[in-house]
JSON list of C-alpha atoms in Angstrom, two decimals:
[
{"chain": "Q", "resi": 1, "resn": "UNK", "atom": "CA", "xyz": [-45.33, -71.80, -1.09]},
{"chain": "Q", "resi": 2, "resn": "UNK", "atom": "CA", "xyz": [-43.06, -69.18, 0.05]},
{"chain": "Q", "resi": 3, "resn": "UNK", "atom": "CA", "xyz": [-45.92, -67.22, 1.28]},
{"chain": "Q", "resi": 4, "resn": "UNK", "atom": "CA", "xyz": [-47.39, -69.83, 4.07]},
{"chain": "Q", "resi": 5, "resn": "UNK", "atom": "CA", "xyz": [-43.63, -70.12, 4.70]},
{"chain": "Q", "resi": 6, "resn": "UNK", "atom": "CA", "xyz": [-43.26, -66.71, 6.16]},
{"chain": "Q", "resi": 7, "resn": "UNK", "atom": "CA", "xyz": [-46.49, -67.08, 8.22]},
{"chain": "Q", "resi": 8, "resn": "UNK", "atom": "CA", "xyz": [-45.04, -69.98, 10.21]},
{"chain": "Q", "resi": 9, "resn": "UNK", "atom": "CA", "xyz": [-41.84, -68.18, 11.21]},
{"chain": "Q", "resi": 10, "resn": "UNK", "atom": "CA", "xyz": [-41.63, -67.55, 14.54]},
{"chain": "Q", "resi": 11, "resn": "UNK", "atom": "CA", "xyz": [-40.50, -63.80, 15.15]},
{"chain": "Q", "resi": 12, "resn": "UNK", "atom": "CA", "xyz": [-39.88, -61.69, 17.94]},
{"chain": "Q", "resi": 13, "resn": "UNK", "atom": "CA", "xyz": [-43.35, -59.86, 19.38]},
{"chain": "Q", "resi": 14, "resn": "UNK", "atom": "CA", "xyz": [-43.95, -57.42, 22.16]},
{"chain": "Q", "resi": 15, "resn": "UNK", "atom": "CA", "xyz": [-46.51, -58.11, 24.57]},
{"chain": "Q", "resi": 16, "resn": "UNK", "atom": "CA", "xyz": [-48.35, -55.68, 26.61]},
{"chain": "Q", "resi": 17, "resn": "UNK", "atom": "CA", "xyz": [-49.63, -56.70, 30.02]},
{"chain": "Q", "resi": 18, "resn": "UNK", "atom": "CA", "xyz": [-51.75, -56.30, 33.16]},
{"chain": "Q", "resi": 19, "resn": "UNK", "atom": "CA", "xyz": [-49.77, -53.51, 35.32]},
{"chain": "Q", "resi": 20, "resn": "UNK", "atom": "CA", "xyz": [-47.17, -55.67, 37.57]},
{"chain": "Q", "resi": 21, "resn": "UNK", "atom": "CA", "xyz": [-47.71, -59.23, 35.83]},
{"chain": "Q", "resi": 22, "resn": "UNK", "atom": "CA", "xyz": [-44.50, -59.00, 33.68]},
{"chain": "Q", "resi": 23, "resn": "UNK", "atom": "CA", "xyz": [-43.33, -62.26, 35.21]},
{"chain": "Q", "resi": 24, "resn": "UNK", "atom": "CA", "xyz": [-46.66, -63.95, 35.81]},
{"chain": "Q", "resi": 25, "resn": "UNK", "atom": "CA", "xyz": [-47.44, -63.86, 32.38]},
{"chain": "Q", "resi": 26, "resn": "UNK", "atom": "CA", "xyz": [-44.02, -64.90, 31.46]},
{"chain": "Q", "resi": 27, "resn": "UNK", "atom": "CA", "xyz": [-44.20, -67.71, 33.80]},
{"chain": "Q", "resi": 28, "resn": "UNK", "atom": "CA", "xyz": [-47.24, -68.93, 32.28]},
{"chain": "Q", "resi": 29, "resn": "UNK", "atom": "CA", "xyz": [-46.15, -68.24, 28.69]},
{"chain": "Q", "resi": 30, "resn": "UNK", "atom": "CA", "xyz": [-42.88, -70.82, 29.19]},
{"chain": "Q", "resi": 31, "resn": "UNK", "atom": "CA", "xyz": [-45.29, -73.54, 31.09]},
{"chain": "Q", "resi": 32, "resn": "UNK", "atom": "CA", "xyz": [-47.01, -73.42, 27.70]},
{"chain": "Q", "resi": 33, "resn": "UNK", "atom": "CA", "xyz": [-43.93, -73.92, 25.51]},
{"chain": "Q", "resi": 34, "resn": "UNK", "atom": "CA", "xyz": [-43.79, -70.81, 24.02]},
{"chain": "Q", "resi": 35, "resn": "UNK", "atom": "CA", "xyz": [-40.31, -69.10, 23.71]},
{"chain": "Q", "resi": 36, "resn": "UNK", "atom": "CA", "xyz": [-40.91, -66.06, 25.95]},
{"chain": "Q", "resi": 37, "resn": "UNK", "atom": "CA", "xyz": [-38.60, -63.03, 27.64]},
{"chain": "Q", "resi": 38, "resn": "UNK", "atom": "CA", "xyz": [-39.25, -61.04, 30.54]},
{"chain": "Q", "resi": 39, "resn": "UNK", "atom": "CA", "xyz": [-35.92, -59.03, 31.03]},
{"chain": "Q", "resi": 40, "resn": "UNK", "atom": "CA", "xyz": [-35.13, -58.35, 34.58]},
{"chain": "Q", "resi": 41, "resn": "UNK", "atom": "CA", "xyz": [-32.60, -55.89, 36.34]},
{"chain": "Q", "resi": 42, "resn": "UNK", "atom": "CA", "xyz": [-31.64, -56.35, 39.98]},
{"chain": "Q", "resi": 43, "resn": "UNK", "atom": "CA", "xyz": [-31.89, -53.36, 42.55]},
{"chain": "Q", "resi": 44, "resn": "UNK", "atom": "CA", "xyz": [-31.26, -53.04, 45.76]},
{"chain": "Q", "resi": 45, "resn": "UNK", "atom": "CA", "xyz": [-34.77, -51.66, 47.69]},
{"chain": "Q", "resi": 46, "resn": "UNK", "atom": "CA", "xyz": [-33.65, -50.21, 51.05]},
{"chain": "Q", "resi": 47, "resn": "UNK", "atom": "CA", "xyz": [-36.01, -50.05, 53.91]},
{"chain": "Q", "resi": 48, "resn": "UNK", "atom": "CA", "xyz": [-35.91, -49.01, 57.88]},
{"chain": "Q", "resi": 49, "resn": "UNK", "atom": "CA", "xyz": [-34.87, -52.02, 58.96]},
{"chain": "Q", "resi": 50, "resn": "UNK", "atom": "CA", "xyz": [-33.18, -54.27, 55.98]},
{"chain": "Q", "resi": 51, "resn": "UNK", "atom": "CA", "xyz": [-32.26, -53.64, 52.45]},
{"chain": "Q", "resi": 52, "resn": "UNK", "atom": "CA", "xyz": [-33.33, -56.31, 50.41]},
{"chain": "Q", "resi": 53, "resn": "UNK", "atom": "CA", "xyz": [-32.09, -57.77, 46.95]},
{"chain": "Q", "resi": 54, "resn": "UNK", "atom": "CA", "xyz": [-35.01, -57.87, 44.10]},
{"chain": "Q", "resi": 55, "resn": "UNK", "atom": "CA", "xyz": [-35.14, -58.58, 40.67]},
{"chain": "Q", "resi": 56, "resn": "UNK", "atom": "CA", "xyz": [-38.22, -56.61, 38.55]},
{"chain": "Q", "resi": 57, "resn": "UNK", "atom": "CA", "xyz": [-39.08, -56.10, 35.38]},
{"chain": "Q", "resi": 58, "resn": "UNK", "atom": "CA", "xyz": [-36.88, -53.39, 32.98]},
{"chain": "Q", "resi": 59, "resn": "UNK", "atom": "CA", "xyz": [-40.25, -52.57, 30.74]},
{"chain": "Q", "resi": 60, "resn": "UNK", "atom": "CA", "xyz": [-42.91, -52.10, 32.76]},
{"chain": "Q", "resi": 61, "resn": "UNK", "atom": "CA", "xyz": [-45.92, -53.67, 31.16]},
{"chain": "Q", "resi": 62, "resn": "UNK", "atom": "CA", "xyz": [-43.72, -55.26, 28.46]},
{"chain": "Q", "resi": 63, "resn": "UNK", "atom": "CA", "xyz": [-42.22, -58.83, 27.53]},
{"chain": "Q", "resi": 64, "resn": "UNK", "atom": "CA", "xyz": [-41.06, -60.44, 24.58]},
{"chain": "Q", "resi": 65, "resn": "UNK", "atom": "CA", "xyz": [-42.49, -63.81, 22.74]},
{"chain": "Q", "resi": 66, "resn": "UNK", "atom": "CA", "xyz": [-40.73, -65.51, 20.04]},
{"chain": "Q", "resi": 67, "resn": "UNK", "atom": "CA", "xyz": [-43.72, -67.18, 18.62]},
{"chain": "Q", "resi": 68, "resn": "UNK", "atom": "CA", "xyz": [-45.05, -67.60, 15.03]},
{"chain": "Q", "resi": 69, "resn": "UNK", "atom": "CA", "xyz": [-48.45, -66.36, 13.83]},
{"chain": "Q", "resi": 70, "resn": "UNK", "atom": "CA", "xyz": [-50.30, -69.42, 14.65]},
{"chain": "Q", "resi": 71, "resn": "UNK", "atom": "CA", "xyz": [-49.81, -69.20, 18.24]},
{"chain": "Q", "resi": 72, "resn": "UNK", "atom": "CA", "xyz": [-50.57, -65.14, 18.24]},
{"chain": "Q", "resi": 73, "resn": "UNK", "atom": "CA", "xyz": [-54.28, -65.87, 19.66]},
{"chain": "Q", "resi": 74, "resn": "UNK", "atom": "CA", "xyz": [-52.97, -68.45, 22.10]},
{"chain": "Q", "resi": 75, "resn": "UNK", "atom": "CA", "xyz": [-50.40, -65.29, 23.55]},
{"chain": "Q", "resi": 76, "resn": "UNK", "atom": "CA", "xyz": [-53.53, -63.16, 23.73]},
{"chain": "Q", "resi": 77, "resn": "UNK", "atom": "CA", "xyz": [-55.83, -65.42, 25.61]},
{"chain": "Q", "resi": 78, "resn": "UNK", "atom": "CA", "xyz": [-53.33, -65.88, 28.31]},
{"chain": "Q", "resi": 79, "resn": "UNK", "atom": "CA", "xyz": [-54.11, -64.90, 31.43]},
{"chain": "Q", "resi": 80, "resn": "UNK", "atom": "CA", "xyz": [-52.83, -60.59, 32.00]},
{"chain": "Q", "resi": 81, "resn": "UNK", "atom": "CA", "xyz": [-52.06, -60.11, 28.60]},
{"chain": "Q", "resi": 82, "resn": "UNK", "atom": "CA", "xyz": [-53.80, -56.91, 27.15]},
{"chain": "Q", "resi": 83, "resn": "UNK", "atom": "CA", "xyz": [-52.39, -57.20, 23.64]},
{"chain": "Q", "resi": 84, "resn": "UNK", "atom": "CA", "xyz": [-49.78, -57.70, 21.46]},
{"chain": "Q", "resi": 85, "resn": "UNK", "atom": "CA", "xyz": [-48.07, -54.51, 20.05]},
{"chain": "Q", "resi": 86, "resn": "UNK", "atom": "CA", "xyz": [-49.39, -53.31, 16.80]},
{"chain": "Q", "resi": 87, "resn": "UNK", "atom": "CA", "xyz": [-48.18, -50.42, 14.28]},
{"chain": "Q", "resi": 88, "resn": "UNK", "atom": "CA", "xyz": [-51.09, -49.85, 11.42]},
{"chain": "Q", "resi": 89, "resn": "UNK", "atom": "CA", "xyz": [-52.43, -53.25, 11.92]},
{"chain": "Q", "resi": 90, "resn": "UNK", "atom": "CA", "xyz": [-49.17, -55.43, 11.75]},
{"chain": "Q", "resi": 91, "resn": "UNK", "atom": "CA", "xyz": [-47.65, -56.61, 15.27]},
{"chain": "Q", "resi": 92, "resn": "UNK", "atom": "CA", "xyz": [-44.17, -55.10, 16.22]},
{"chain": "Q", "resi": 93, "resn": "UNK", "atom": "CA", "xyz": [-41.70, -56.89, 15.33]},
{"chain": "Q", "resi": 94, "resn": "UNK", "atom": "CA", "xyz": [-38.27, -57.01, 17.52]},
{"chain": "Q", "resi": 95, "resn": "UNK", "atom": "CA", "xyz": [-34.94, -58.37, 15.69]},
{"chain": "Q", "resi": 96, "resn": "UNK", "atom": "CA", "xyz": [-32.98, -60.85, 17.50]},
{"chain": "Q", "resi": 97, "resn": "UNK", "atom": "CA", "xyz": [-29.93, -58.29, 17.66]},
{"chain": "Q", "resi": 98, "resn": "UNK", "atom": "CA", "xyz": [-32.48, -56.16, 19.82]},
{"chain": "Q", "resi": 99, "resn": "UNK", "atom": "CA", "xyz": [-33.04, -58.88, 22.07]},
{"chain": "Q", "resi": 100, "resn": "UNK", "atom": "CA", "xyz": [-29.55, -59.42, 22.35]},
{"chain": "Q", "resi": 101, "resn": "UNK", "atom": "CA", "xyz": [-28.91, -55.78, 23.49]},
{"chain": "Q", "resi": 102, "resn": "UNK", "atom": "CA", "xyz": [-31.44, -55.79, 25.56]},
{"chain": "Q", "resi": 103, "resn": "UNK", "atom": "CA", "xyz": [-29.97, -59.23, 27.24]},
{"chain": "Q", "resi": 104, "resn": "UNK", "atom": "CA", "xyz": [-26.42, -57.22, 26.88]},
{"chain": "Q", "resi": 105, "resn": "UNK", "atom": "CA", "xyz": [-27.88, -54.45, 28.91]},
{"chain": "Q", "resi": 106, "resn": "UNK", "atom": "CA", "xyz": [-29.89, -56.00, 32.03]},
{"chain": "Q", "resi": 107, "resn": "UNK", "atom": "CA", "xyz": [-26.76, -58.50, 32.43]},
{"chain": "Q", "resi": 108, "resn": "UNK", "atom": "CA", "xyz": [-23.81, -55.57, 32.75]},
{"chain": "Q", "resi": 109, "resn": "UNK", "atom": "CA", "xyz": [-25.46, -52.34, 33.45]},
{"chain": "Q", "resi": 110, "resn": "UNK", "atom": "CA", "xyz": [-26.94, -52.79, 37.01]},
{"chain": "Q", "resi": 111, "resn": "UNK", "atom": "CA", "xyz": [-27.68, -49.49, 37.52]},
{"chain": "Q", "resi": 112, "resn": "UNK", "atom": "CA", "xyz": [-29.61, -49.15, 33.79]},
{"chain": "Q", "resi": 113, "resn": "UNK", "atom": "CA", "xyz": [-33.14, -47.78, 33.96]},
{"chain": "Q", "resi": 114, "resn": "UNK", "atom": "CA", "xyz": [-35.42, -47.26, 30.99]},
{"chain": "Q", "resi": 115, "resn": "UNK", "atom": "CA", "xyz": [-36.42, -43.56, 30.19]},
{"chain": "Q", "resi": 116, "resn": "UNK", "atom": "CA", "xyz": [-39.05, -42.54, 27.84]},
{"chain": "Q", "resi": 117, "resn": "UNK", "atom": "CA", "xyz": [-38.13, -40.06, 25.15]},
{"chain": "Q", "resi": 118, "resn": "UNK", "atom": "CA", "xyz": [-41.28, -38.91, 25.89]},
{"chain": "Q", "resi": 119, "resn": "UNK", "atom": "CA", "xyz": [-40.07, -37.85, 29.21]},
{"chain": "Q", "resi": 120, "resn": "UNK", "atom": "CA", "xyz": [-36.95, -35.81, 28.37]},
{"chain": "Q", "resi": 121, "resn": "UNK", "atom": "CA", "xyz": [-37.32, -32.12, 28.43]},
{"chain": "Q", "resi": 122, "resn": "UNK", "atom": "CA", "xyz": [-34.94, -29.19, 27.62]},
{"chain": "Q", "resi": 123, "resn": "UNK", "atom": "CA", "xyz": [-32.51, -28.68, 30.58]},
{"chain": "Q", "resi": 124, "resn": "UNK", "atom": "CA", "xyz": [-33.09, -31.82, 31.74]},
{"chain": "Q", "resi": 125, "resn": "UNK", "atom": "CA", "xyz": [-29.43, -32.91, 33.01]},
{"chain": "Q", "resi": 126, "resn": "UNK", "atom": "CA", "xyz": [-28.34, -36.50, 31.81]},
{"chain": "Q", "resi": 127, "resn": "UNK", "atom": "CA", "xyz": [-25.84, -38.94, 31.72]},
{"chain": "Q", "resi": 128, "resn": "UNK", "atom": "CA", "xyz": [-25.09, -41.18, 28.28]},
{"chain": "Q", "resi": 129, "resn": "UNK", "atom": "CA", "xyz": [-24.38, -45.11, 29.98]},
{"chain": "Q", "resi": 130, "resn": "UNK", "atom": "CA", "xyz": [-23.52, -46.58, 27.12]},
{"chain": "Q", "resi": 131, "resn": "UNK", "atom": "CA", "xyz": [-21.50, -46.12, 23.65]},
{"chain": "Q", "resi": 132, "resn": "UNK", "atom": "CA", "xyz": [-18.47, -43.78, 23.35]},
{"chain": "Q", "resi": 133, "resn": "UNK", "atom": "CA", "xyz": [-19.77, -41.39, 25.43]},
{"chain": "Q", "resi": 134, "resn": "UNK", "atom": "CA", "xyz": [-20.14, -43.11, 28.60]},
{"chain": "Q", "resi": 135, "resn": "UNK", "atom": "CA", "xyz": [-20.61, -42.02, 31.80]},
{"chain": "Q", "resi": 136, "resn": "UNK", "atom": "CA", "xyz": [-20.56, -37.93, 30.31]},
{"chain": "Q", "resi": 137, "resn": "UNK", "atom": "CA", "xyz": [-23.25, -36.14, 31.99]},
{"chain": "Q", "resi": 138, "resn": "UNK", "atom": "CA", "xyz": [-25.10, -33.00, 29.82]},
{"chain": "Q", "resi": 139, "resn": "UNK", "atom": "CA", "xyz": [-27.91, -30.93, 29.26]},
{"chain": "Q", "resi": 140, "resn": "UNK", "atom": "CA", "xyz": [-30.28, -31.47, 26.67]},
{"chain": "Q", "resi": 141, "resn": "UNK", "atom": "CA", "xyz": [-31.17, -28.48, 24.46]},
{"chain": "Q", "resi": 142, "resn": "UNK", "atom": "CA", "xyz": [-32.75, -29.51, 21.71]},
{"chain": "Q", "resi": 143, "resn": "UNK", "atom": "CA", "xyz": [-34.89, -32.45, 21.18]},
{"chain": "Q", "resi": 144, "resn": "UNK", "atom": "CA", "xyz": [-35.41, -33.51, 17.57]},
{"chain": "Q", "resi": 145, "resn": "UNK", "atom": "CA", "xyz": [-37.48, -37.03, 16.70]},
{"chain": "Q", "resi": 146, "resn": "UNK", "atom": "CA", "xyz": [-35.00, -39.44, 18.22]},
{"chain": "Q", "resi": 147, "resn": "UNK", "atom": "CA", "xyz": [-31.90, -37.11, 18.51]},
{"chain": "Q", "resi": 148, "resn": "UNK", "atom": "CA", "xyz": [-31.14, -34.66, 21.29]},
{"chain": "Q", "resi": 149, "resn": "UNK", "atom": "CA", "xyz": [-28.99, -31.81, 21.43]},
{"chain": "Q", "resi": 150, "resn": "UNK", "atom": "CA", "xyz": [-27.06, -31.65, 24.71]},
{"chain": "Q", "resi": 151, "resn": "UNK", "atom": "CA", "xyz": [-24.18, -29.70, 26.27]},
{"chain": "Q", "resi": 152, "resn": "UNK", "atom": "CA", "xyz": [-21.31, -31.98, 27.34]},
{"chain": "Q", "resi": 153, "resn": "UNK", "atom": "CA", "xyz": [-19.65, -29.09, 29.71]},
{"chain": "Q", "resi": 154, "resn": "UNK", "atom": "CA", "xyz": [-17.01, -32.08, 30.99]},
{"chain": "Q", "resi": 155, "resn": "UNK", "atom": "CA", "xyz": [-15.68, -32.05, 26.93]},
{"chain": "Q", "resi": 156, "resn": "UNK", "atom": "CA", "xyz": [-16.57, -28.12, 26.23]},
{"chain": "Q", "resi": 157, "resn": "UNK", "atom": "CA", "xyz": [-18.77, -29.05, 23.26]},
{"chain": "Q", "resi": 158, "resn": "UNK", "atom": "CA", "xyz": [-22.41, -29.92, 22.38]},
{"chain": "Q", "resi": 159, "resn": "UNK", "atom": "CA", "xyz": [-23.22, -33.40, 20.72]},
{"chain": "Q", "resi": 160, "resn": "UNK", "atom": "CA", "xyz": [-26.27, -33.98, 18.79]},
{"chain": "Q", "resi": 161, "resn": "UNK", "atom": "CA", "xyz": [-26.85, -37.80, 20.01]},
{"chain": "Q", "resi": 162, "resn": "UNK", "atom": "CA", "xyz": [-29.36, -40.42, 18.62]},
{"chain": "Q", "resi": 163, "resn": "UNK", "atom": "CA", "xyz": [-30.86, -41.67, 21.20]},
{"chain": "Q", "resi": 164, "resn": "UNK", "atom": "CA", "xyz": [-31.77, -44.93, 22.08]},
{"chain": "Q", "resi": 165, "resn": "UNK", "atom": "CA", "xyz": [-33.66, -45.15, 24.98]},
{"chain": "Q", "resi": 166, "resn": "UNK", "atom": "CA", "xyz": [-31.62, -47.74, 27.01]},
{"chain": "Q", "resi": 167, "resn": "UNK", "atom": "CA", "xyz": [-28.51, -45.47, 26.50]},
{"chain": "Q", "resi": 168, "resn": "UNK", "atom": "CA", "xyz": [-29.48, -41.95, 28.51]},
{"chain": "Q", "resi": 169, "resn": "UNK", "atom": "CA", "xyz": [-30.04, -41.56, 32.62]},
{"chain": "Q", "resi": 170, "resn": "UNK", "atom": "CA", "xyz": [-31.62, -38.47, 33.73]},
{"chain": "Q", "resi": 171, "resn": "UNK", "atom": "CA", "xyz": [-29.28, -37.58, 35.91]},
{"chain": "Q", "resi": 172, "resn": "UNK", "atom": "CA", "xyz": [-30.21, -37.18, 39.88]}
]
């Protein structure tokens, strides 16, 4: 049946966790054989006396599970996951091309950073990382949904952009 099928494909899930137990939870995920992805960017943390080398988490709270809906209440019992992502009852579902950019991203973009759209404001300065307009630095005027307005002053126009949230830094 087509239908019972579909329930035993494994898909790509987003789990939410305990604050700071992205790669706990991974860790324990993967000793359980379930396909599981914590992605990680590297950054330099400089203190008095050293500068040191660590990799952390590039969602906070979030990590990935390839897993079919059979093994959805095994995910949730594990130990510092909250939940699973949900949208009107139904978990999220992430494509494998997402993944893949995602993947893309924390391997060639060491100084990428995540930034809520949530977050962005009107006159907020920024800097597009990724796509055409790389490394072009505006200011955001208009914020529509997922599309901002911004100034590019370095090209003498204004862009509308749609924004996806791995391609804009708020610039320093």
């Amino acid at each position: 049946m087509i239908i019972g099928l579909k329930k035993n494909i494994a898909q790509w899930m987003v789990i939410y966790t305990r604050s700071n137990f992205e790669k706990k939870v991974d860790k324990n995920l993967k000793e359980q054989g379930i396909v599981s992805y914590c992605p990680l960017i590297t950054s330099r943390n400089k203190w008095a006396d050293r500068v040191k080398t660590v990799e952390k988490p590039f969602f906070s709270s979030y990590l990935f599970v390839k897993a079919s809906p059979l093994e959805v209440n095994k995910i949730k019992s594990s130990p510092g996951v909250i939940t699973l992502l949900s949208h009107n009852g139904k978990h999220v579902v992430i494509t494998e091309l997402e993944i893949e950019q995602i993947r893309s991203i924390t391997q060639n973009y060491a100084d990428a950073e995540v930034i809520s759209l949530k977050s962005l404001k009107i006159g907020d300065k920024v800097k597009i990382t990724d796509g055409l307009l790389v490394n072009k630095e505006g200011l955001v005027n208009k914020i529509m949904g997922t599309k901002v307005l911004m100034v590019i002053e370095q090209l003498d126009c204004a862009v509308v952009v749609k924004v996806n949230q791995l391609a804009l830094n708020v610039a320093s």
